[in-house]
XYZ file of C-alpha atoms in Angstrom:
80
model
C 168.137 182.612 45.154
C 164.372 181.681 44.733
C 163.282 184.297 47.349
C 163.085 187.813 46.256
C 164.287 190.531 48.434
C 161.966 191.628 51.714
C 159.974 194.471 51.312
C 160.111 197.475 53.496
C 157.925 196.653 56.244
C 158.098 199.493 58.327
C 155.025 201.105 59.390
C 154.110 204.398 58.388
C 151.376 206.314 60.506
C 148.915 208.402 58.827
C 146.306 210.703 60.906
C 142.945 210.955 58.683
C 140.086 213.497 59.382
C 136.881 210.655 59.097
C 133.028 211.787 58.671
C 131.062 211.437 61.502
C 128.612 209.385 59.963
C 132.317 207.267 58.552
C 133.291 206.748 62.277
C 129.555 205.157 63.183
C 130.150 202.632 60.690
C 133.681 201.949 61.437
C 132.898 201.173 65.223
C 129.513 198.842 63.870
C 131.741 197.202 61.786
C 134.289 196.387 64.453
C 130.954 195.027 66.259
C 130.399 192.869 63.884
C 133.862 191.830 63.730
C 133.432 190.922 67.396
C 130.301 189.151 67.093
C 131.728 187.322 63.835
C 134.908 186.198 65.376
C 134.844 186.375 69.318
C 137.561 188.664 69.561
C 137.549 192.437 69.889
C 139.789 194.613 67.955
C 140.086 198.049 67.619
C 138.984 200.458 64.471
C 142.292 201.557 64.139
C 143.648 197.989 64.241
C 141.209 197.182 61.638
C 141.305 199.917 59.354
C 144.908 198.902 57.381
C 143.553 195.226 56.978
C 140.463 196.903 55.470
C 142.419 199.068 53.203
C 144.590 196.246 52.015
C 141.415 193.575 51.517
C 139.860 196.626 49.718
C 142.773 197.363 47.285
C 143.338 193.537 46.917
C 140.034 193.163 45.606
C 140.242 196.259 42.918
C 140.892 193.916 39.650
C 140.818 197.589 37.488
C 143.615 199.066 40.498
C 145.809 195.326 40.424
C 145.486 195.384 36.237
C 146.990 199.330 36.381
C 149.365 198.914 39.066
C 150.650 196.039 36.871
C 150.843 197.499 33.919
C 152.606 200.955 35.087
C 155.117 198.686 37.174
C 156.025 195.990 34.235
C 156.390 199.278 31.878
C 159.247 200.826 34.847
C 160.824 197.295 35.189
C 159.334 197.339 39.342
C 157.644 194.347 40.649
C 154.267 195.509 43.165
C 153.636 192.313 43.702
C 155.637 189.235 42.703
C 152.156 187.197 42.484
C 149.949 189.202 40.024
């Protein structure tokens, strides 16, 4: 079979404790989301997306996560 096995994808909530000065920026950044697209979202509906475009873009965090996974036999991601 050419497609690999799903992935979990069931969501796991996490409460963080965020700086005030953190929160300011989240909410102007959902602004700016707004104004960029025409849409509003919410921080919190934001936030994972951000995480994930953050960690995507990590080449030193994608070149360890690769190595430590190839050296247990998993697979993070089937792409890298």
């Amino acid at each position: 079979m050419k497609l690999a096995k799903l992935p979990d994808r069931t969501p796991v909530k996490m409460n963080v404790v965020l700086a005030p000065n953190l929160t300011k920026r989240l909410r102007e950044y959902a602004d700016f989301y707004a104004e960029t697209y025409g849409s509003r979202e919410e921080v919190a509906d934001l936030i994972p997306f951000m995480l994930e475009a953050f960690l995507d873009s990590d080449a030193d965090f994608r070149k360890g996560s690769k190595k430590r996974h190839e050296s247990t036999g998993s697979r993070l991601n089937p792409l890298l």
